[in-house]
Amino acid sequence: MKMEERLKKEFEGYFDRDFYKTSKNGDDIAQKLLEISKKNNIKPAVFWAIPEPEYLHLVFISPGKKPLVQDLDLIKYETLIQAVKLFQNEITNPQLLFADFDLSQAQQLYQWIIKPFEANLEAEKIDTILFCLGKGLRTLPIAALHDGEQFLVEKYSLAIIPAFNLIDSNYTPIEKGRILAMGASEFQTQTPLPAVPIELSTIVNKNLTENISPKNLSGGWPGELFLNQEFTLENLKNQLYSQSFNIIHLATHAEFRPGKPENSYIQFWDTKLHLDKVKEISWNTPPAELLVLSACKTAVGDRDVELGFAGLALQAGVQSVLASLWYVNDIGTLALMSEFYEQLKTAPTKAEAIRKTQIKMIQGDVLLRNERLKFSRGEISLPESLQVLGETNFSHPFYWSGFTLVSSPW
């Protein structure tokens, strides 16, 4: 409880506001997980990894079981953070994209963070892990940790949470309903995102009036689509006021920067929505189930940036956020988002949808060939402006591991 309270105060201090919280202790959390497990066909666990100056503090809670605690005295903060930085640099270095991915740091971090409770995860058949990560770890691409045979995401559905008592822990399957998709392909002061029009039109079918169901799994989702000059803050507010949307998808630059929340922003056509103002937007009532930011970039390794990224769903008041830790090129983002919305049609949880998407990419089933993007639904023809990569698969962790589900995995 002291650990959870400390985490809560960190986020409240950064955002300068009080967050509603429950006060479940370890046993309460275990019972909540057991309740979810019995009612639904999933087995979730919560995993805290909190770096301290002289050791790594690990706590593991599974359905109906007492909390398990391990303090790893040999892993000092500086040693751990150095390994995290090396790992992130390996994944995001563009010069290494076409070389074999060096798994050494991915395996080292797996040994430190996951291995101590690996046997418990396997014995209890856990399939979903909610990671609560402390300072220095919140922007860790946890999906790309490697056990020597598989990436972590090949074994588990994953989500990053600010604290268990700061999320909506009730299991509610995502409504396969309407999407508000907005974005920009050109900007006055930022680099263009030429794949955005294709991304939005792939996701949304404006002619579809009924929700996603087993009868209409082909094509896009029902919803509204707004591009460039129509992608204004005022239009966002008007759409949220006049209609109900389950998912809000913003295909635009968003940056998490060091310092106070007002330094970080989501770029609209006409203005920036700064992170301190996100709470002033009515992201629907009841809150939208998912906010997607498809062209994010974070200043990795900064404490304030970590709090802004991990606390985004809290600040917006939405159940979950899907965002990226680093900027993935336009085609890579289009590939992932096209596949994600296909998987979301049938997946029981958002975390499982992004997991299946990332596995498809790891296995080379999402690829660019003959000027066409191939994914589960079929193929998309690309305009000449986007035919610069040649034949590409997106199996390298650069393309998929930065996309992170924040807050509720359901």
CSV table of C-alpha atoms in Angstrom, one decimal:
chain,number,residue,atom,x,y,z
A,1,MET,CA,0.0,0.0,0.0
A,2,LYS,CA,2.9,2.4,0.7
A,3,MET,CA,4.3,1.6,-2.7
A,4,GLU,CA,1.0,2.3,-4.4
A,5,GLU,CA,0.5,5.5,-2.4
A,6,ARG,CA,4.0,6.7,-3.4
A,7,LEU,CA,3.2,6.0,-7.1
A,8,LYS,CA,0.0,7.9,-6.8
A,9,LYS,CA,1.7,10.9,-5.3
A,10,GLU,CA,4.3,10.9,-8.1
A,11,PHE,CA,1.6,11.2,-10.8
A,12,GLU,CA,-0.4,13.8,-8.8
A,13,GLY,CA,2.7,15.8,-8.3
A,14,TYR,CA,3.5,15.8,-12.0
A,15,PHE,CA,0.0,16.6,-13.2
A,16,ASP,CA,-0.7,19.0,-10.2
A,17,ARG,CA,-4.1,17.4,-9.5
A,18,ASP,CA,-5.7,14.8,-7.3
A,19,PHE,CA,-6.6,11.5,-8.9
A,20,TYR,CA,-9.5,9.4,-7.7
A,21,LYS,CA,-8.2,6.1,-6.4
A,22,THR,CA,-9.4,2.9,-4.8
A,23,SER,CA,-7.5,1.6,-1.8
A,24,LYS,CA,-7.1,-2.1,-2.6
A,25,ASN,CA,-4.3,-3.8,-0.7
A,26,GLY,CA,-2.4,-6.9,-1.9
A,27,ASP,CA,-5.1,-9.3,-0.9
A,28,ASP,CA,-7.8,-7.2,-2.4
A,29,ILE,CA,-5.9,-7.0,-5.7
A,30,ALA,CA,-5.5,-10.8,-5.7
A,31,GLN,CA,-9.3,-11.2,-5.1
A,32,LYS,CA,-10.1,-8.8,-7.9
A,33,LEU,CA,-7.8,-10.8,-10.3
A,34,LEU,CA,-9.5,-14.0,-9.2
A,35,GLU,CA,-13.0,-12.5,-9.8
A,36,ILE,CA,-11.9,-11.4,-13.3
A,37,SER,CA,-10.3,-14.8,-14.0
A,38,LYS,CA,-13.5,-16.7,-13.0
A,39,LYS,CA,-15.9,-14.6,-14.9
A,40,ASN,CA,-13.8,-14.3,-18.1
A,41,ASN,CA,-11.5,-16.6,-20.0
A,42,ILE,CA,-8.3,-14.8,-19.0
A,43,LYS,CA,-5.7,-15.2,-16.3
A,44,PRO,CA,-4.2,-11.8,-15.3
A,45,ALA,CA,-1.4,-10.9,-13.0
A,46,VAL,CA,0.1,-7.6,-11.7
A,47,PHE,CA,3.8,-7.1,-11.7
A,48,TRP,CA,5.6,-4.2,-10.0
A,49,ALA,CA,9.2,-3.5,-10.9
A,50,ILE,CA,10.4,-0.5,-8.9
A,51,PRO,CA,14.1,0.4,-9.1
A,52,GLU,CA,15.6,1.6,-5.8
A,53,PRO,CA,19.1,3.1,-5.4
A,54,GLU,CA,20.7,-0.1,-4.2
A,55,TYR,CA,18.3,-2.9,-5.4
A,56,LEU,CA,15.4,-3.8,-7.7
A,57,HIS,CA,12.1,-4.2,-5.9
A,58,LEU,CA,9.8,-6.8,-7.5
A,59,VAL,CA,6.2,-7.6,-6.4
A,60,PHE,CA,4.0,-10.2,-8.1
A,61,ILE,CA,0.3,-10.8,-7.5
A,62,SER,CA,-1.8,-13.4,-9.3
A,63,PRO,CA,-5.4,-14.4,-9.0
A,64,GLY,CA,-6.3,-15.4,-5.4
A,65,LYS,CA,-2.7,-15.7,-4.2
A,66,LYS,CA,-0.7,-13.8,-1.6
A,67,PRO,CA,1.7,-11.2,-3.0
A,68,LEU,CA,5.2,-12.4,-3.7
A,69,VAL,CA,8.1,-10.1,-3.1
A,70,GLN,CA,11.8,-10.2,-4.2
A,71,ASP,CA,14.4,-7.5,-3.6
A,72,LEU,CA,17.4,-8.1,-6.0
A,73,ASP,CA,20.3,-6.6,-4.1
A,74,LEU,CA,22.8,-7.0,-6.9
A,75,ILE,CA,20.9,-4.8,-9.3
A,76,LYS,CA,21.7,-1.2,-8.5
A,77,TYR,CA,19.7,1.6,-10.1
A,78,GLU,CA,22.6,2.9,-12.2
A,79,THR,CA,23.4,-0.6,-13.5
A,80,LEU,CA,19.7,-1.2,-14.5
A,81,ILE,CA,19.2,2.1,-16.2
A,82,GLN,CA,22.4,1.8,-18.2
A,83,ALA,CA,21.1,-1.6,-19.5
A,84,VAL,CA,17.7,0.0,-20.3
A,85,LYS,CA,19.4,2.8,-22.3
A,86,LEU,CA,21.6,0.3,-24.3
A,87,PHE,CA,18.5,-1.8,-25.0
A,88,GLN,CA,16.5,1.2,-26.3
A,89,ASN,CA,19.4,2.5,-28.4
A,90,GLU,CA,19.8,-1.0,-30.0
A,91,ILE,CA,16.1,-1.1,-31.0
A,92,THR,CA,15.8,2.5,-32.2
A,93,ASN,CA,19.1,2.8,-34.1
A,94,PRO,CA,18.1,3.1,-37.8
A,95,GLN,CA,21.5,1.8,-38.9
A,96,LEU,CA,20.8,-1.5,-37.2
A,97,LEU,CA,17.3,-2.1,-38.8
A,98,PHE,CA,18.6,-4.4,-41.5
A,99,ALA,CA,21.0,-6.3,-39.3
A,100,ASP,CA,20.2,-9.3,-37.0
A,101,PHE,CA,18.8,-7.9,-33.8
A,102,ASP,CA,21.2,-8.2,-30.9
A,103,LEU,CA,19.2,-10.0,-28.2
A,104,SER,CA,21.8,-9.7,-25.4
A,105,GLN,CA,20.3,-6.7,-23.6
A,106,ALA,CA,16.8,-7.9,-24.2
A,107,GLN,CA,17.8,-11.2,-22.5
A,108,GLN,CA,19.7,-9.5,-19.7
A,109,LEU,CA,16.7,-7.3,-18.7
A,110,TYR,CA,14.4,-10.4,-19.0
A,111,GLN,CA,16.7,-12.2,-16.5
A,112,TRP,CA,16.6,-9.3,-14.0
A,113,ILE,CA,12.9,-8.3,-14.3
A,114,ILE,CA,10.9,-11.4,-15.4
A,115,LYS,CA,12.9,-14.4,-14.5
A,116,PRO,CA,12.4,-14.2,-10.7
A,117,PHE,CA,8.7,-14.9,-11.2
A,118,GLU,CA,8.9,-16.8,-14.5
A,119,ALA,CA,8.0,-20.1,-12.8
A,120,ASN,CA,4.9,-18.6,-11.2
A,121,LEU,CA,3.7,-17.1,-14.5
A,122,GLU,CA,4.0,-20.5,-16.1
A,123,ALA,CA,2.6,-22.6,-13.3
A,124,GLU,CA,-0.5,-20.4,-12.9
A,125,LYS,CA,-1.0,-20.2,-16.7
A,126,ILE,CA,-1.0,-16.4,-16.6
A,127,ASP,CA,-1.8,-14.9,-20.0
A,128,THR,CA,-2.1,-11.1,-19.3
A,129,ILE,CA,0.4,-9.0,-17.3
A,130,LEU,CA,-0.2,-5.6,-16.0
A,131,PHE,CA,3.2,-4.0,-15.4
A,132,CYS,CA,3.6,-1.2,-12.9
A,133,LEU,CA,7.0,0.2,-13.5
A,134,GLY,CA,9.0,2.7,-11.4
A,135,LYS,CA,11.3,5.5,-12.3
A,136,GLY,CA,13.6,4.7,-15.2
A,137,LEU,CA,11.5,1.8,-16.5
A,138,ARG,CA,8.2,3.4,-17.5
A,139,THR,CA,9.3,3.9,-21.1
A,140,LEU,CA,10.9,0.4,-21.4
A,141,PRO,CA,9.6,-1.5,-24.5
A,142,ILE,CA,8.6,-4.4,-22.3
A,143,ALA,CA,7.2,-6.4,-25.2
A,144,ALA,CA,10.7,-6.9,-26.6
A,145,LEU,CA,12.3,-8.5,-23.6
A,146,HIS,CA,13.5,-12.0,-24.6
A,147,ASP,CA,13.7,-15.3,-22.7
A,148,GLY,CA,16.2,-16.8,-25.1
A,149,GLU,CA,13.6,-18.3,-27.3
A,150,GLN,CA,10.7,-15.8,-27.5
A,151,PHE,CA,9.9,-12.2,-27.0
A,152,LEU,CA,7.8,-11.5,-23.9
A,153,VAL,CA,4.8,-10.4,-26.1
A,154,GLU,CA,4.8,-13.8,-27.8
A,155,LYS,CA,3.9,-15.3,-24.4
A,156,TYR,CA,1.7,-12.7,-22.7
A,157,SER,CA,-0.7,-9.8,-23.4
A,158,LEU,CA,0.9,-6.7,-21.8
A,159,ALA,CA,-0.1,-3.3,-20.5
A,160,ILE,CA,1.7,-0.6,-18.6
A,161,ILE,CA,-0.2,0.8,-15.6
A,162,PRO,CA,0.6,3.9,-13.5
A,163,ALA,CA,-0.6,2.0,-10.3
A,164,PHE,CA,-3.2,-0.7,-9.8
A,165,ASN,CA,-5.3,1.7,-7.6
A,166,LEU,CA,-5.2,4.3,-10.3
A,167,ILE,CA,-6.9,2.3,-13.1
A,168,ASP,CA,-10.4,1.0,-13.7
A,169,SER,CA,-9.7,-2.6,-12.8
A,170,ASN,CA,-13.2,-3.9,-13.7
A,171,TYR,CA,-13.2,-6.1,-16.7
A,172,THR,CA,-15.5,-4.8,-19.5
A,173,PRO,CA,-15.0,-6.2,-23.0
A,174,ILE,CA,-14.3,-3.5,-25.5
A,175,GLU,CA,-17.4,-2.4,-27.4
A,176,LYS,CA,-16.9,-3.0,-31.1
A,177,GLY,CA,-18.5,0.3,-31.8
A,178,ARG,CA,-17.8,3.7,-33.4
A,179,ILE,CA,-14.4,5.4,-34.1
A,180,LEU,CA,-13.6,9.0,-34.4
A,181,ALA,CA,-10.6,9.1,-36.6
A,182,MET,CA,-8.8,12.4,-37.1
A,183,GLY,CA,-5.3,13.3,-38.4
A,184,ALA,CA,-3.1,15.3,-40.7
A,185,SER,CA,-0.7,14.4,-43.5
A,186,GLU,CA,0.8,17.9,-43.8
A,187,PHE,CA,1.8,20.5,-41.2
A,188,GLN,CA,3.0,24.0,-41.2
A,189,THR,CA,6.0,23.4,-38.9
A,190,GLN,CA,6.4,19.6,-38.7
A,191,THR,CA,7.4,16.8,-41.0
A,192,PRO,CA,4.6,15.5,-43.2
A,193,LEU,CA,2.9,12.2,-42.5
A,194,PRO,CA,1.9,11.1,-46.0
A,195,ALA,CA,0.4,7.7,-45.0
A,196,VAL,CA,-2.2,9.3,-42.7
A,197,PRO,CA,-5.0,9.5,-45.3
A,198,ILE,CA,-4.6,5.8,-46.1
A,199,GLU,CA,-4.4,5.0,-42.4
A,200,LEU,CA,-7.7,6.7,-41.6
A,201,SER,CA,-9.5,5.4,-44.6
A,202,THR,CA,-8.3,1.9,-43.8
A,203,ILE,CA,-9.6,2.1,-40.3
A,204,VAL,CA,-13.0,3.8,-40.9
A,205,ASN,CA,-15.9,3.0,-43.2
A,206,LYS,CA,-18.1,6.0,-43.1
A,207,ASN,CA,-20.9,4.1,-44.8
A,208,LEU,CA,-21.1,1.4,-42.1
A,209,THR,CA,-23.9,2.2,-39.7
A,210,GLU,CA,-23.9,-0.9,-37.4
A,211,ASN,CA,-21.3,-1.9,-34.9
A,212,ILE,CA,-18.6,-4.6,-35.6
A,213,SER,CA,-20.1,-8.0,-35.4
A,214,PRO,CA,-19.3,-11.6,-36.7
A,215,LYS,CA,-21.4,-10.7,-39.7
A,216,ASN,CA,-19.4,-7.6,-40.8
A,217,LEU,CA,-15.8,-8.3,-40.0
A,218,SER,CA,-14.5,-7.2,-43.5
A,219,GLY,CA,-13.6,-3.6,-44.1
A,220,GLY,CA,-13.3,-0.7,-41.7
A,221,TRP,CA,-15.1,0.3,-38.6
A,222,PRO,CA,-18.2,2.5,-38.4
A,223,GLY,CA,-17.4,6.1,-37.5
A,224,GLU,CA,-16.3,9.6,-38.6
A,225,LEU,CA,-13.1,10.6,-40.4
A,226,PHE,CA,-11.6,14.1,-40.5
A,227,LEU,CA,-8.3,15.1,-42.3
A,228,ASN,CA,-6.0,18.1,-42.4
A,229,GLN,CA,-8.1,21.3,-42.2
A,230,GLU,CA,-10.9,19.5,-40.5
A,231,PHE,CA,-8.6,18.2,-37.9
A,232,THR,CA,-9.1,21.0,-35.5
A,233,LEU,CA,-9.4,21.1,-31.7
A,234,GLU,CA,-12.8,22.8,-32.1
A,235,ASN,CA,-14.0,20.0,-34.4
A,236,LEU,CA,-12.8,17.4,-32.0
A,237,LYS,CA,-14.8,19.0,-29.2
A,238,ASN,CA,-17.9,19.3,-31.4
A,239,GLN,CA,-17.8,15.7,-32.5
A,240,LEU,CA,-17.3,14.5,-28.9
A,241,TYR,CA,-20.2,16.7,-27.8
A,242,SER,CA,-22.6,15.7,-30.5
A,243,GLN,CA,-21.9,11.9,-30.9
A,244,SER,CA,-20.8,8.9,-28.9
A,245,PHE,CA,-17.5,7.2,-29.8
A,246,ASN,CA,-15.9,4.1,-28.3
A,247,ILE,CA,-12.4,4.8,-29.8
A,248,ILE,CA,-10.7,8.1,-30.7
A,249,HIS,CA,-7.8,7.7,-33.1
A,250,LEU,CA,-5.5,10.7,-33.7
A,251,ALA,CA,-3.0,10.2,-36.5
A,252,THR,CA,-0.6,13.1,-35.8
A,253,HIS,CA,2.6,14.1,-34.2
A,254,ALA,CA,2.5,13.9,-30.4
A,255,GLU,CA,5.5,14.6,-28.3
A,256,PHE,CA,6.3,13.8,-24.6
A,257,ARG,CA,9.0,16.3,-23.6
A,258,PRO,CA,11.0,16.9,-20.4
A,259,GLY,CA,9.7,19.3,-17.8
A,260,LYS,CA,6.1,20.2,-16.9
A,261,PRO,CA,3.0,18.7,-18.7
A,262,GLU,CA,2.5,21.9,-20.8
A,263,ASN,CA,5.8,21.1,-22.6
A,264,SER,CA,4.2,17.9,-24.1
A,265,TYR,CA,1.5,18.1,-26.7
A,266,ILE,CA,-0.7,16.5,-29.4
A,267,GLN,CA,-0.5,18.5,-32.7
A,268,PHE,CA,-3.7,19.5,-34.4
A,269,TRP,CA,-4.1,21.3,-37.7
A,270,ASP,CA,-4.5,24.7,-36.1
A,271,THR,CA,-2.9,24.3,-32.7
A,272,LYS,CA,-1.2,22.1,-30.1
A,273,LEU,CA,-3.2,20.4,-27.3
A,274,HIS,CA,-0.8,20.5,-24.4
A,275,LEU,CA,-0.7,17.7,-21.9
A,276,ASP,CA,-1.9,19.9,-19.0
A,277,LYS,CA,-5.1,20.8,-21.0
A,278,VAL,CA,-5.9,17.2,-22.1
A,279,LYS,CA,-8.1,16.8,-18.9
A,280,GLU,CA,-10.3,19.7,-20.2
A,281,ILE,CA,-11.5,17.8,-23.2
A,282,SER,CA,-14.7,15.8,-22.7
A,283,TRP,CA,-13.5,12.5,-24.0
A,284,ASN,CA,-17.1,11.3,-24.0
A,285,THR,CA,-19.4,10.4,-21.1
A,286,PRO,CA,-19.0,7.6,-20.3
A,287,PRO,CA,-15.3,7.9,-21.1
A,288,ALA,CA,-14.0,6.6,-24.4
A,289,GLU,CA,-12.6,3.1,-24.1
A,290,LEU,CA,-9.5,3.7,-26.1
A,291,LEU,CA,-7.5,6.8,-27.3
A,292,VAL,CA,-4.9,6.0,-30.0
A,293,LEU,CA,-2.0,8.3,-30.8
A,294,SER,CA,-0.4,6.9,-33.9
A,295,ALA,CA,2.7,9.0,-34.4
A,296,CYS,CA,4.2,9.6,-30.9
A,297,LYS,CA,7.6,10.4,-29.8
A,298,THR,CA,9.0,10.4,-26.2
A,299,ALA,CA,12.3,11.7,-24.8
A,300,VAL,CA,13.3,8.4,-23.4
A,301,GLY,CA,15.0,8.3,-20.1
A,302,ASP,CA,13.5,11.5,-18.5
A,303,ARG,CA,11.4,11.1,-15.3
A,304,ASP,CA,8.8,13.7,-16.3
A,305,VAL,CA,8.4,12.2,-19.8
A,306,GLU,CA,7.8,8.8,-18.2
A,307,LEU,CA,5.1,10.2,-15.9
A,308,GLY,CA,3.4,12.0,-18.8
A,309,PHE,CA,3.4,8.9,-21.0
A,310,ALA,CA,2.3,6.4,-18.3
A,311,GLY,CA,-0.2,8.9,-16.9
A,312,LEU,CA,-1.8,9.9,-20.2
A,313,ALA,CA,-4.9,7.8,-19.8
A,314,LEU,CA,-5.3,9.2,-16.2
A,315,GLN,CA,-5.0,12.7,-17.5
A,316,ALA,CA,-7.5,12.2,-20.3
A,317,GLY,CA,-9.9,10.2,-18.2
A,318,VAL,CA,-10.1,7.4,-20.8
A,319,GLN,CA,-9.9,3.7,-20.0
A,320,SER,CA,-6.8,3.0,-22.1
A,321,VAL,CA,-4.3,4.6,-24.4
A,322,LEU,CA,-2.3,3.1,-27.3
A,323,ALA,CA,0.8,5.2,-28.1
A,324,SER,CA,4.4,4.8,-29.2
A,325,LEU,CA,7.6,5.4,-27.3
A,326,TRP,CA,9.4,6.5,-30.4
A,327,TYR,CA,8.4,7.7,-33.8
A,328,VAL,CA,8.1,4.8,-36.2
A,329,ASN,CA,8.2,5.7,-39.9
A,330,ASP,CA,4.9,6.4,-41.7
A,331,ILE,CA,4.7,3.0,-43.5
A,332,GLY,CA,5.6,1.1,-40.3
A,333,THR,CA,2.8,2.9,-38.4
A,334,LEU,CA,0.3,2.3,-41.2
A,335,ALA,CA,1.2,-1.4,-41.1
A,336,LEU,CA,0.8,-1.7,-37.4
A,337,MET,CA,-2.5,0.3,-37.2
A,338,SER,CA,-4.1,-1.5,-40.1
A,339,GLU,CA,-3.4,-4.9,-38.5
A,340,PHE,CA,-4.3,-3.7,-34.9
A,341,TYR,CA,-7.8,-2.6,-36.0
A,342,GLU,CA,-8.3,-6.0,-37.7
A,343,GLN,CA,-7.3,-7.9,-34.6
A,344,LEU,CA,-9.4,-5.6,-32.3
A,345,LYS,CA,-12.6,-6.8,-34.1
A,346,THR,CA,-12.3,-10.3,-32.6
A,347,ALA,CA,-9.9,-10.0,-29.6
A,348,PRO,CA,-11.4,-10.2,-26.1
A,349,THR,CA,-9.2,-7.4,-24.8
A,350,LYS,CA,-7.2,-4.5,-26.2
A,351,ALA,CA,-4.0,-6.0,-24.8
A,352,GLU,CA,-4.7,-9.2,-26.7
A,353,ALA,CA,-5.3,-7.2,-29.9
A,354,ILE,CA,-2.0,-5.4,-29.8
A,355,ARG,CA,-0.3,-8.7,-28.8
A,356,LYS,CA,-1.7,-10.5,-31.9
A,357,THR,CA,-0.7,-7.5,-34.0
A,358,GLN,CA,2.9,-7.6,-32.8
A,359,ILE,CA,3.1,-11.4,-33.3
A,360,LYS,CA,1.9,-11.0,-36.9
A,361,MET,CA,4.7,-8.4,-37.4
A,362,ILE,CA,7.4,-10.6,-35.7
A,363,GLN,CA,6.4,-13.5,-37.9
A,364,GLY,CA,6.6,-11.4,-41.1
A,365,ASP,CA,2.9,-11.7,-41.9
A,366,VAL,CA,2.6,-7.9,-42.2
A,367,LEU,CA,4.8,-6.7,-45.0
A,368,LEU,CA,5.4,-4.4,-47.9
A,369,ARG,CA,5.8,-6.0,-51.3
A,370,ASN,CA,5.3,-4.9,-54.9
A,371,GLU,CA,4.1,-1.5,-53.7
A,372,ARG,CA,1.4,-3.0,-51.7
A,373,LEU,CA,0.9,-3.4,-47.9
A,374,LYS,CA,-0.1,-6.9,-46.9
A,375,PHE,CA,-2.0,-7.6,-43.6
A,376,SER,CA,-4.7,-9.8,-42.3
A,377,ARG,CA,-7.6,-8.2,-44.3
A,378,GLY,CA,-5.7,-8.3,-47.6
A,379,GLU,CA,-3.6,-5.8,-49.4
A,380,ILE,CA,-3.6,-2.0,-49.7
A,381,SER,CA,-2.1,-0.3,-52.8
A,382,LEU,CA,0.3,2.6,-51.9
A,383,PRO,CA,0.7,5.8,-53.8
A,384,GLU,CA,4.1,6.5,-55.4
A,385,SER,CA,5.0,8.9,-52.6
A,386,LEU,CA,5.1,6.0,-50.1
A,387,GLN,CA,6.9,3.4,-52.3
A,388,VAL,CA,10.3,4.2,-51.0
A,389,LEU,CA,11.2,1.3,-48.8
A,390,GLY,CA,11.1,-1.5,-51.4
A,391,GLU,CA,10.2,-4.9,-50.0
A,392,THR,CA,10.1,-4.7,-46.2
A,393,ASN,CA,8.8,-6.9,-43.5
A,394,PHE,CA,8.3,-5.3,-40.1
A,395,SER,CA,9.7,-8.0,-37.8
A,396,HIS,CA,12.4,-5.9,-36.3
A,397,PRO,CA,11.4,-4.6,-32.8
A,398,PHE,CA,11.8,-1.0,-34.0
A,399,TYR,CA,8.6,-1.3,-35.9
A,400,TRP,CA,6.4,-3.0,-33.2
A,401,SER,CA,7.8,-2.9,-29.7
A,402,GLY,CA,7.4,0.8,-29.1
A,403,PHE,CA,3.6,0.7,-29.4
A,404,THR,CA,2.4,0.4,-25.8
A,405,LEU,CA,-1.0,-0.1,-24.2
A,406,VAL,CA,-1.3,2.2,-21.2
A,407,SER,CA,-3.7,1.7,-18.3
A,408,SER,CA,-6.5,-0.9,-18.5
A,409,PRO,CA,-5.6,-3.9,-20.6
A,410,TRP,CA,-9.3,-4.8,-21.0
